[in-house]
Amino acid sequence: MQLDEILEILEKEGNPDDVKGMARFGINPDKAYGIRVPVLRKIAKTIGKDHELALELWNYGYHDTKLLATMIDDPEKVTSEQINEWTYSFETWDQCDQACSNLFRKTRYAYPKIHEFYDKEEEFVKRTAYSLIAILAVHDKKACDDVFINLFPIIISGSSDERNFVKKAVNWSLRQIGKRNNALNQKSILLAEEILKLDTKSGNWIARDALRELKSEKVQKKFKDK
């Protein structure tokens, strides 16, 4: 498919009412069609993997075209430079998370980018590191426990950042590691308690929220039943 064909589809599927709602979340209503993610996924399936088209969609600059780009790009053809370019142009949390979930985690740069981005000043660049940790904790079934334990200092580092989209991602990464298996659950609980001792405003919220879930009957029962 060509870019102009896809833009025609997006025009038809667009929802003006959803565009108005998106504006409340910092999305430029002049650069959005208002298409929900499940609909974009259906469109992505009809397109298939197409790296060059993904680059065109991203560069088109609409919120929806950027999300669609993350769904159709070929992870094998993604470069480190492309990840940097896209990451530094994130404007919303969902652009960040969709890129991490749909694309970045599948590339050979996933773990190196965590180390590259976690201490950056830009809010969505920093969020990318923690979103990747959370998403890899769920999807990288082959990774050993030490892979995630070695990321604990990065979680501690991010726990003092009070910006909303960073602290929520730090919390997310801690919770997802702690739900991976019983051993990591216990280590993540200890990590949360360590963060509490640092007594920062954001760290206290991150740790207490994580502890509620990681110590919950539902999570603990899951490990006992295995």
PDB file of C-alpha atoms in Angstrom:
ATOM      1  CA  MET A   1       0.000   0.000   0.000  1.00  0.00           C
ATOM      2  CA  GLN A   2       1.034   3.584  -0.617  1.00  0.00           C
ATOM      3  CA  LEU A   3       0.972   6.436   1.890  1.00  0.00           C
ATOM      4  CA  ASP A   4      -1.862   8.257   0.118  1.00  0.00           C
ATOM      5  CA  GLU A   5      -4.012   5.101   0.191  1.00  0.00           C
ATOM      6  CA  ILE A   6      -3.524   4.744   3.926  1.00  0.00           C
ATOM      7  CA  LEU A   7      -4.282   8.407   4.549  1.00  0.00           C
ATOM      8  CA  GLU A   8      -7.592   7.952   2.734  1.00  0.00           C
ATOM      9  CA  ILE A   9      -8.436   5.053   5.052  1.00  0.00           C
ATOM     10  CA  LEU A  10      -7.501   7.070   8.116  1.00  0.00           C
ATOM     11  CA  GLU A  11      -9.652   9.990   6.943  1.00  0.00           C
ATOM     12  CA  LYS A  12     -12.645   7.656   6.639  1.00  0.00           C
ATOM     13  CA  GLU A  13     -12.034   5.978  10.003  1.00  0.00           C
ATOM     14  CA  GLY A  14     -11.398   9.232  11.862  1.00  0.00           C
ATOM     15  CA  ASN A  15     -13.682  10.285  14.694  1.00  0.00           C
ATOM     16  CA  PRO A  16     -13.947  14.058  15.335  1.00  0.00           C
ATOM     17  CA  ASP A  17     -15.457  13.467  18.776  1.00  0.00           C
ATOM     18  CA  ASP A  18     -12.456  11.376  19.803  1.00  0.00           C
ATOM     19  CA  VAL A  19     -10.123  14.071  18.498  1.00  0.00           C
ATOM     20  CA  LYS A  20     -11.715  16.566  20.895  1.00  0.00           C
ATOM     21  CA  GLY A  21     -11.190  14.145  23.763  1.00  0.00           C
ATOM     22  CA  MET A  22      -7.562  13.513  22.789  1.00  0.00           C
ATOM     23  CA  ALA A  23      -6.806  17.202  23.107  1.00  0.00           C
ATOM     24  CA  ARG A  24      -7.241  16.874  26.870  1.00  0.00           C
ATOM     25  CA  PHE A  25      -4.229  14.546  26.911  1.00  0.00           C
ATOM     26  CA  GLY A  26      -1.897  16.932  25.124  1.00  0.00           C
ATOM     27  CA  ILE A  27      -2.494  15.579  21.612  1.00  0.00           C
ATOM     28  CA  ASN A  28      -2.612  18.273  18.934  1.00  0.00           C
ATOM     29  CA  PRO A  29      -6.168  18.056  17.527  1.00  0.00           C
ATOM     30  CA  ASP A  30      -4.923  19.513  14.234  1.00  0.00           C
ATOM     31  CA  LYS A  31      -2.692  16.477  13.796  1.00  0.00           C
ATOM     32  CA  ALA A  32      -4.964  13.620  14.823  1.00  0.00           C
ATOM     33  CA  TYR A  33      -7.681  11.599  13.117  1.00  0.00           C
ATOM     34  CA  GLY A  34      -9.099  10.256  16.367  1.00  0.00           C
ATOM     35  CA  ILE A  35      -8.674   6.570  15.526  1.00  0.00           C
ATOM     36  CA  ARG A  36      -8.611   4.117  18.402  1.00  0.00           C
ATOM     37  CA  VAL A  37      -5.802   1.611  18.785  1.00  0.00           C
ATOM     38  CA  PRO A  38      -7.875  -1.541  18.010  1.00  0.00           C
ATOM     39  CA  VAL A  39      -8.908   0.022  14.705  1.00  0.00           C
ATOM     40  CA  LEU A  40      -5.312   0.948  13.926  1.00  0.00           C
ATOM     41  CA  ARG A  41      -4.285  -2.642  14.622  1.00  0.00           C
ATOM     42  CA  LYS A  42      -6.815  -3.907  12.083  1.00  0.00           C
ATOM     43  CA  ILE A  43      -5.461  -1.476   9.512  1.00  0.00           C
ATOM     44  CA  ALA A  44      -1.914  -2.581  10.349  1.00  0.00           C
ATOM     45  CA  LYS A  45      -2.846  -6.213   9.670  1.00  0.00           C
ATOM     46  CA  THR A  46      -4.062  -5.345   6.194  1.00  0.00           C
ATOM     47  CA  ILE A  47      -0.809  -3.515   5.468  1.00  0.00           C
ATOM     48  CA  GLY A  48       1.665  -6.066   6.856  1.00  0.00           C
ATOM     49  CA  LYS A  49       5.304  -5.258   7.666  1.00  0.00           C
ATOM     50  CA  ASP A  50       6.736  -2.411   5.622  1.00  0.00           C
ATOM     51  CA  HIS A  51       9.759  -0.517   6.935  1.00  0.00           C
ATOM     52  CA  GLU A  52       9.849   2.230   4.324  1.00  0.00           C
ATOM     53  CA  LEU A  53       6.131   2.902   4.668  1.00  0.00           C
ATOM     54  CA  ALA A  54       6.521   3.026   8.450  1.00  0.00           C
ATOM     55  CA  LEU A  55       9.108   5.776   8.082  1.00  0.00           C
ATOM     56  CA  GLU A  56       6.766   7.709   5.806  1.00  0.00           C
ATOM     57  CA  LEU A  57       3.894   7.354   8.249  1.00  0.00           C
ATOM     58  CA  TRP A  58       6.031   8.533  11.150  1.00  0.00           C
ATOM     59  CA  ASN A  59       7.328  11.515   9.235  1.00  0.00           C
ATOM     60  CA  TYR A  60       3.800  12.474   8.222  1.00  0.00           C
ATOM     61  CA  GLY A  61       3.528  13.619  11.819  1.00  0.00           C
ATOM     62  CA  TYR A  62      -0.047  12.795  12.767  1.00  0.00           C
ATOM     63  CA  HIS A  63      -0.641  11.068  16.088  1.00  0.00           C
ATOM     64  CA  ASP A  64      -2.441   8.178  14.401  1.00  0.00           C
ATOM     65  CA  THR A  65       0.141   7.752  11.636  1.00  0.00           C
ATOM     66  CA  LYS A  66       2.894   7.569  14.237  1.00  0.00           C
ATOM     67  CA  LEU A  67       1.086   4.842  16.165  1.00  0.00           C
ATOM     68  CA  LEU A  68       0.411   2.938  12.945  1.00  0.00           C
ATOM     69  CA  ALA A  69       4.087   3.233  12.005  1.00  0.00           C
ATOM     70  CA  THR A  70       5.087   1.402  15.196  1.00  0.00           C
ATOM     71  CA  MET A  71       2.720  -1.425  14.269  1.00  0.00           C
ATOM     72  CA  ILE A  72       3.943  -2.073  10.725  1.00  0.00           C
ATOM     73  CA  ASP A  73       7.678  -1.443  10.973  1.00  0.00           C
ATOM     74  CA  ASP A  74      10.066  -4.377  10.613  1.00  0.00           C
ATOM     75  CA  PRO A  75      12.167  -4.747  13.807  1.00  0.00           C
ATOM     76  CA  GLU A  76      15.008  -6.312  11.812  1.00  0.00           C
ATOM     77  CA  LYS A  77      15.379  -3.134   9.747  1.00  0.00           C
ATOM     78  CA  VAL A  78      15.163  -0.645  12.608  1.00  0.00           C
ATOM     79  CA  THR A  79      18.418   1.144  13.370  1.00  0.00           C
ATOM     80  CA  SER A  80      19.707   2.621  16.603  1.00  0.00           C
ATOM     81  CA  GLU A  81      19.519   6.058  14.999  1.00  0.00           C
ATOM     82  CA  GLN A  82      15.867   5.545  14.096  1.00  0.00           C
ATOM     83  CA  ILE A  83      14.989   4.612  17.673  1.00  0.00           C
ATOM     84  CA  ASN A  84      16.708   7.771  18.881  1.00  0.00           C
ATOM     85  CA  GLU A  85      14.965   9.941  16.307  1.00  0.00           C
ATOM     86  CA  TRP A  86      11.523   8.567  17.136  1.00  0.00           C
ATOM     87  CA  THR A  87      12.085   8.590  20.882  1.00  0.00           C
ATOM     88  CA  TYR A  88      13.212  12.212  20.973  1.00  0.00           C
ATOM     89  CA  SER A  89      10.106  13.189  19.000  1.00  0.00           C
ATOM     90  CA  PHE A  90       7.574  11.505  21.313  1.00  0.00           C
ATOM     91  CA  GLU A  91       4.833  13.957  22.252  1.00  0.00           C
ATOM     92  CA  THR A  92       2.565  11.687  24.315  1.00  0.00           C
ATOM     93  CA  TRP A  93       2.807   8.721  26.644  1.00  0.00           C
ATOM     94  CA  ASP A  94       0.980   6.429  24.218  1.00  0.00           C
ATOM     95  CA  GLN A  95       3.385   7.164  21.371  1.00  0.00           C
ATOM     96  CA  CYS A  96       6.140   6.118  23.760  1.00  0.00           C
ATOM     97  CA  ASP A  97       4.431   2.983  25.045  1.00  0.00           C
ATOM     98  CA  GLN A  98       3.131   1.817  21.666  1.00  0.00           C
ATOM     99  CA  ALA A  99       6.583   2.210  20.123  1.00  0.00           C
ATOM    100  CA  CYS A 100       8.156   0.246  22.978  1.00  0.00           C
ATOM    101  CA  SER A 101       5.535  -2.508  22.910  1.00  0.00           C
ATOM    102  CA  ASN A 102       5.008  -2.871  19.176  1.00  0.00           C
ATOM    103  CA  LEU A 103       8.525  -2.312  17.942  1.00  0.00           C
ATOM    104  CA  PHE A 104      11.477  -1.341  20.140  1.00  0.00           C
ATOM    105  CA  ARG A 105      11.302  -4.414  22.389  1.00  0.00           C
ATOM    106  CA  LYS A 106      11.638  -6.638  19.312  1.00  0.00           C
ATOM    107  CA  THR A 107      14.853  -5.016  18.138  1.00  0.00           C
ATOM    108  CA  ARG A 108      18.398  -5.887  19.172  1.00  0.00           C
ATOM    109  CA  TYR A 109      18.679  -2.455  20.752  1.00  0.00           C
ATOM    110  CA  ALA A 110      16.015  -2.911  23.426  1.00  0.00           C
ATOM    111  CA  TYR A 111      18.249  -3.426  26.459  1.00  0.00           C
ATOM    112  CA  PRO A 112      21.017  -1.018  25.356  1.00  0.00           C
ATOM    113  CA  LYS A 113      18.426   1.732  24.930  1.00  0.00           C
ATOM    114  CA  ILE A 114      17.307   1.294  28.553  1.00  0.00           C
ATOM    115  CA  HIS A 115      20.823   2.180  29.653  1.00  0.00           C
ATOM    116  CA  GLU A 116      21.041   4.990  27.122  1.00  0.00           C
ATOM    117  CA  PHE A 117      17.744   6.682  28.000  1.00  0.00           C
ATOM    118  CA  TYR A 118      17.131   6.197  31.728  1.00  0.00           C
ATOM    119  CA  ASP A 119      19.004   9.307  32.862  1.00  0.00           C
ATOM    120  CA  LYS A 120      17.979  11.666  30.074  1.00  0.00           C
ATOM    121  CA  GLU A 121      16.261  14.922  30.983  1.00  0.00           C
ATOM    122  CA  GLU A 122      13.446  14.744  28.422  1.00  0.00           C
ATOM    123  CA  GLU A 123      10.348  13.264  30.070  1.00  0.00           C
ATOM    124  CA  PHE A 124       9.257  10.887  27.315  1.00  0.00           C
ATOM    125  CA  VAL A 125      12.819   9.829  26.514  1.00  0.00           C
ATOM    126  CA  LYS A 126      13.294   8.853  30.139  1.00  0.00           C
ATOM    127  CA  ARG A 127       9.889   7.167  30.195  1.00  0.00           C
ATOM    128  CA  THR A 128      10.997   5.049  27.232  1.00  0.00           C
ATOM    129  CA  ALA A 129      13.651   3.345  29.363  1.00  0.00           C
ATOM    130  CA  TYR A 130      11.163   2.346  32.041  1.00  0.00           C
ATOM    131  CA  SER A 131       8.436   1.380  29.584  1.00  0.00           C
ATOM    132  CA  LEU A 132      10.943  -0.934  27.927  1.00  0.00           C
ATOM    133  CA  ILE A 133      11.788  -2.536  31.275  1.00  0.00           C
ATOM    134  CA  ALA A 134       8.111  -3.139  32.043  1.00  0.00           C
ATOM    135  CA  ILE A 135       7.318  -4.493  28.585  1.00  0.00           C
ATOM    136  CA  LEU A 136      10.393  -6.730  28.401  1.00  0.00           C
ATOM    137  CA  ALA A 137       9.566  -8.124  31.844  1.00  0.00           C
ATOM    138  CA  VAL A 138       6.307  -9.379  30.358  1.00  0.00           C
ATOM    139  CA  HIS A 139       7.415 -10.431  26.889  1.00  0.00           C
ATOM    140  CA  ASP A 140      11.047 -11.547  27.086  1.00  0.00           C
ATOM    141  CA  LYS A 141      10.386 -15.057  28.324  1.00  0.00           C
ATOM    142  CA  LYS A 142      13.960 -16.210  27.703  1.00  0.00           C
ATOM    143  CA  ALA A 143      15.659 -13.594  29.885  1.00  0.00           C
ATOM    144  CA  CYS A 144      17.104 -14.871  33.159  1.00  0.00           C
ATOM    145  CA  ASP A 145      16.346 -13.187  36.484  1.00  0.00           C
ATOM    146  CA  ASP A 146      19.736 -11.486  36.602  1.00  0.00           C
ATOM    147  CA  VAL A 147      18.845  -9.462  33.510  1.00  0.00           C
ATOM    148  CA  PHE A 148      16.153  -7.685  35.523  1.00  0.00           C
ATOM    149  CA  ILE A 149      17.998  -7.645  38.837  1.00  0.00           C
ATOM    150  CA  ASN A 150      20.795  -5.778  37.077  1.00  0.00           C
ATOM    151  CA  LEU A 151      18.236  -3.092  36.186  1.00  0.00           C
ATOM    152  CA  PHE A 152      17.355  -2.405  39.839  1.00  0.00           C
ATOM    153  CA  PRO A 153      19.843   0.505  40.141  1.00  0.00           C
ATOM    154  CA  ILE A 154      18.121   2.139  37.174  1.00  0.00           C
ATOM    155  CA  ILE A 155      14.748   1.790  38.914  1.00  0.00           C
ATOM    156  CA  ILE A 156      16.183   3.325  42.078  1.00  0.00           C
ATOM    157  CA  SER A 157      17.626   6.163  40.017  1.00  0.00           C
ATOM    158  CA  GLY A 158      14.255   6.940  38.446  1.00  0.00           C
ATOM    159  CA  SER A 159      12.285   6.710  41.675  1.00  0.00           C
ATOM    160  CA  SER A 160      13.056  10.286  42.685  1.00  0.00           C
ATOM    161  CA  ASP A 161      11.719  11.807  39.452  1.00  0.00           C
ATOM    162  CA  GLU A 162       8.414  13.471  40.299  1.00  0.00           C
ATOM    163  CA  ARG A 163       7.212  13.959  36.732  1.00  0.00           C
ATOM    164  CA  ASN A 164       3.980  12.089  36.191  1.00  0.00           C
ATOM    165  CA  PHE A 165       4.883  10.120  33.080  1.00  0.00           C
ATOM    166  CA  VAL A 166       8.256   9.086  34.481  1.00  0.00           C
ATOM    167  CA  LYS A 167       7.163   8.005  37.952  1.00  0.00           C
ATOM    168  CA  LYS A 168       4.254   5.998  36.552  1.00  0.00           C
ATOM    169  CA  ALA A 169       6.614   4.160  34.216  1.00  0.00           C
ATOM    170  CA  VAL A 170       9.106   3.497  37.034  1.00  0.00           C
ATOM    171  CA  ASN A 171       6.259   2.071  39.092  1.00  0.00           C
ATOM    172  CA  TRP A 172       5.120  -0.005  36.111  1.00  0.00           C
ATOM    173  CA  SER A 173       8.585  -1.443  35.581  1.00  0.00           C
ATOM    174  CA  LEU A 174       8.913  -2.414  39.227  1.00  0.00           C
ATOM    175  CA  ARG A 175       5.490  -4.093  39.307  1.00  0.00           C
ATOM    176  CA  GLN A 176       6.041  -6.039  36.092  1.00  0.00           C
ATOM    177  CA  ILE A 177       9.398  -7.407  37.217  1.00  0.00           C
ATOM    178  CA  GLY A 178       7.823  -8.387  40.520  1.00  0.00           C
ATOM    179  CA  LYS A 179       5.075 -10.337  38.786  1.00  0.00           C
ATOM    180  CA  ARG A 180       7.458 -12.311  36.582  1.00  0.00           C
ATOM    181  CA  ASN A 181       8.137 -15.126  39.068  1.00  0.00           C
ATOM    182  CA  ASN A 182       8.310 -15.791  42.791  1.00  0.00           C
ATOM    183  CA  ALA A 183      12.047 -15.066  43.136  1.00  0.00           C
ATOM    184  CA  LEU A 184      11.758 -11.719  41.384  1.00  0.00           C
ATOM    185  CA  ASN A 185       8.623 -10.959  43.353  1.00  0.00           C
ATOM    186  CA  GLN A 186      10.529 -11.233  46.619  1.00  0.00           C
ATOM    187  CA  LYS A 187      13.464  -9.210  45.295  1.00  0.00           C
ATOM    188  CA  SER A 188      11.141  -6.534  43.920  1.00  0.00           C
ATOM    189  CA  ILE A 189       9.429  -6.246  47.296  1.00  0.00           C
ATOM    190  CA  LEU A 190      12.824  -5.696  48.910  1.00  0.00           C
ATOM    191  CA  LEU A 191      13.641  -3.119  46.228  1.00  0.00           C
ATOM    192  CA  ALA A 192      10.387  -1.259  46.916  1.00  0.00           C
ATOM    193  CA  GLU A 193      11.181  -1.232  50.625  1.00  0.00           C
ATOM    194  CA  GLU A 194      14.647   0.132  49.805  1.00  0.00           C
ATOM    195  CA  ILE A 195      13.051   2.919  47.758  1.00  0.00           C
ATOM    196  CA  LEU A 196      10.777   3.752  50.689  1.00  0.00           C
ATOM    197  CA  LYS A 197      13.824   4.306  52.866  1.00  0.00           C
ATOM    198  CA  LEU A 198      15.016   7.009  50.468  1.00  0.00           C
ATOM    199  CA  ASP A 199      11.893   8.942  51.495  1.00  0.00           C
ATOM    200  CA  THR A 200      11.248  10.937  48.338  1.00  0.00           C
ATOM    201  CA  LYS A 201       7.749  12.033  47.398  1.00  0.00           C
ATOM    202  CA  SER A 202       7.656  10.160  44.119  1.00  0.00           C
ATOM    203  CA  GLY A 203       9.585   7.190  45.495  1.00  0.00           C
ATOM    204  CA  ASN A 204       7.122   6.749  48.342  1.00  0.00           C
ATOM    205  CA  TRP A 205       4.218   6.661  45.876  1.00  0.00           C
ATOM    206  CA  ILE A 206       6.034   4.293  43.499  1.00  0.00           C
ATOM    207  CA  ALA A 207       7.020   1.886  46.274  1.00  0.00           C
ATOM    208  CA  ARG A 208       3.738   1.843  48.191  1.00  0.00           C
ATOM    209  CA  ASP A 209       1.678   1.304  45.062  1.00  0.00           C
ATOM    210  CA  ALA A 210       3.999  -1.484  43.925  1.00  0.00           C
ATOM    211  CA  LEU A 211       3.964  -3.153  47.329  1.00  0.00           C
ATOM    212  CA  ARG A 212       0.161  -3.226  47.370  1.00  0.00           C
ATOM    213  CA  GLU A 213       0.127  -5.229  44.173  1.00  0.00           C
ATOM    214  CA  LEU A 214       3.210  -7.376  44.700  1.00  0.00           C
ATOM    215  CA  LYS A 215       2.067  -8.445  48.176  1.00  0.00           C
ATOM    216  CA  SER A 216      -1.565  -8.861  47.143  1.00  0.00           C
ATOM    217  CA  GLU A 217      -3.349 -12.155  47.605  1.00  0.00           C
ATOM    218  CA  LYS A 218      -3.923 -12.410  43.857  1.00  0.00           C
ATOM    219  CA  VAL A 219      -0.229 -12.156  42.969  1.00  0.00           C
ATOM    220  CA  GLN A 220       0.961 -14.358  45.820  1.00  0.00           C
ATOM    221  CA  LYS A 221      -1.620 -17.011  44.991  1.00  0.00           C
ATOM    222  CA  LYS A 222      -0.389 -17.112  41.397  1.00  0.00           C
ATOM    223  CA  PHE A 223       3.085 -18.104  42.569  1.00  0.00           C
ATOM    224  CA  LYS A 224       1.802 -20.645  45.105  1.00  0.00           C
ATOM    225  CA  ASP A 225      -0.299 -22.343  42.453  1.00  0.00           C
ATOM    226  CA  LYS A 226       2.704 -22.899  40.175  1.00  0.00           C
TER     227      LYS A 226
END
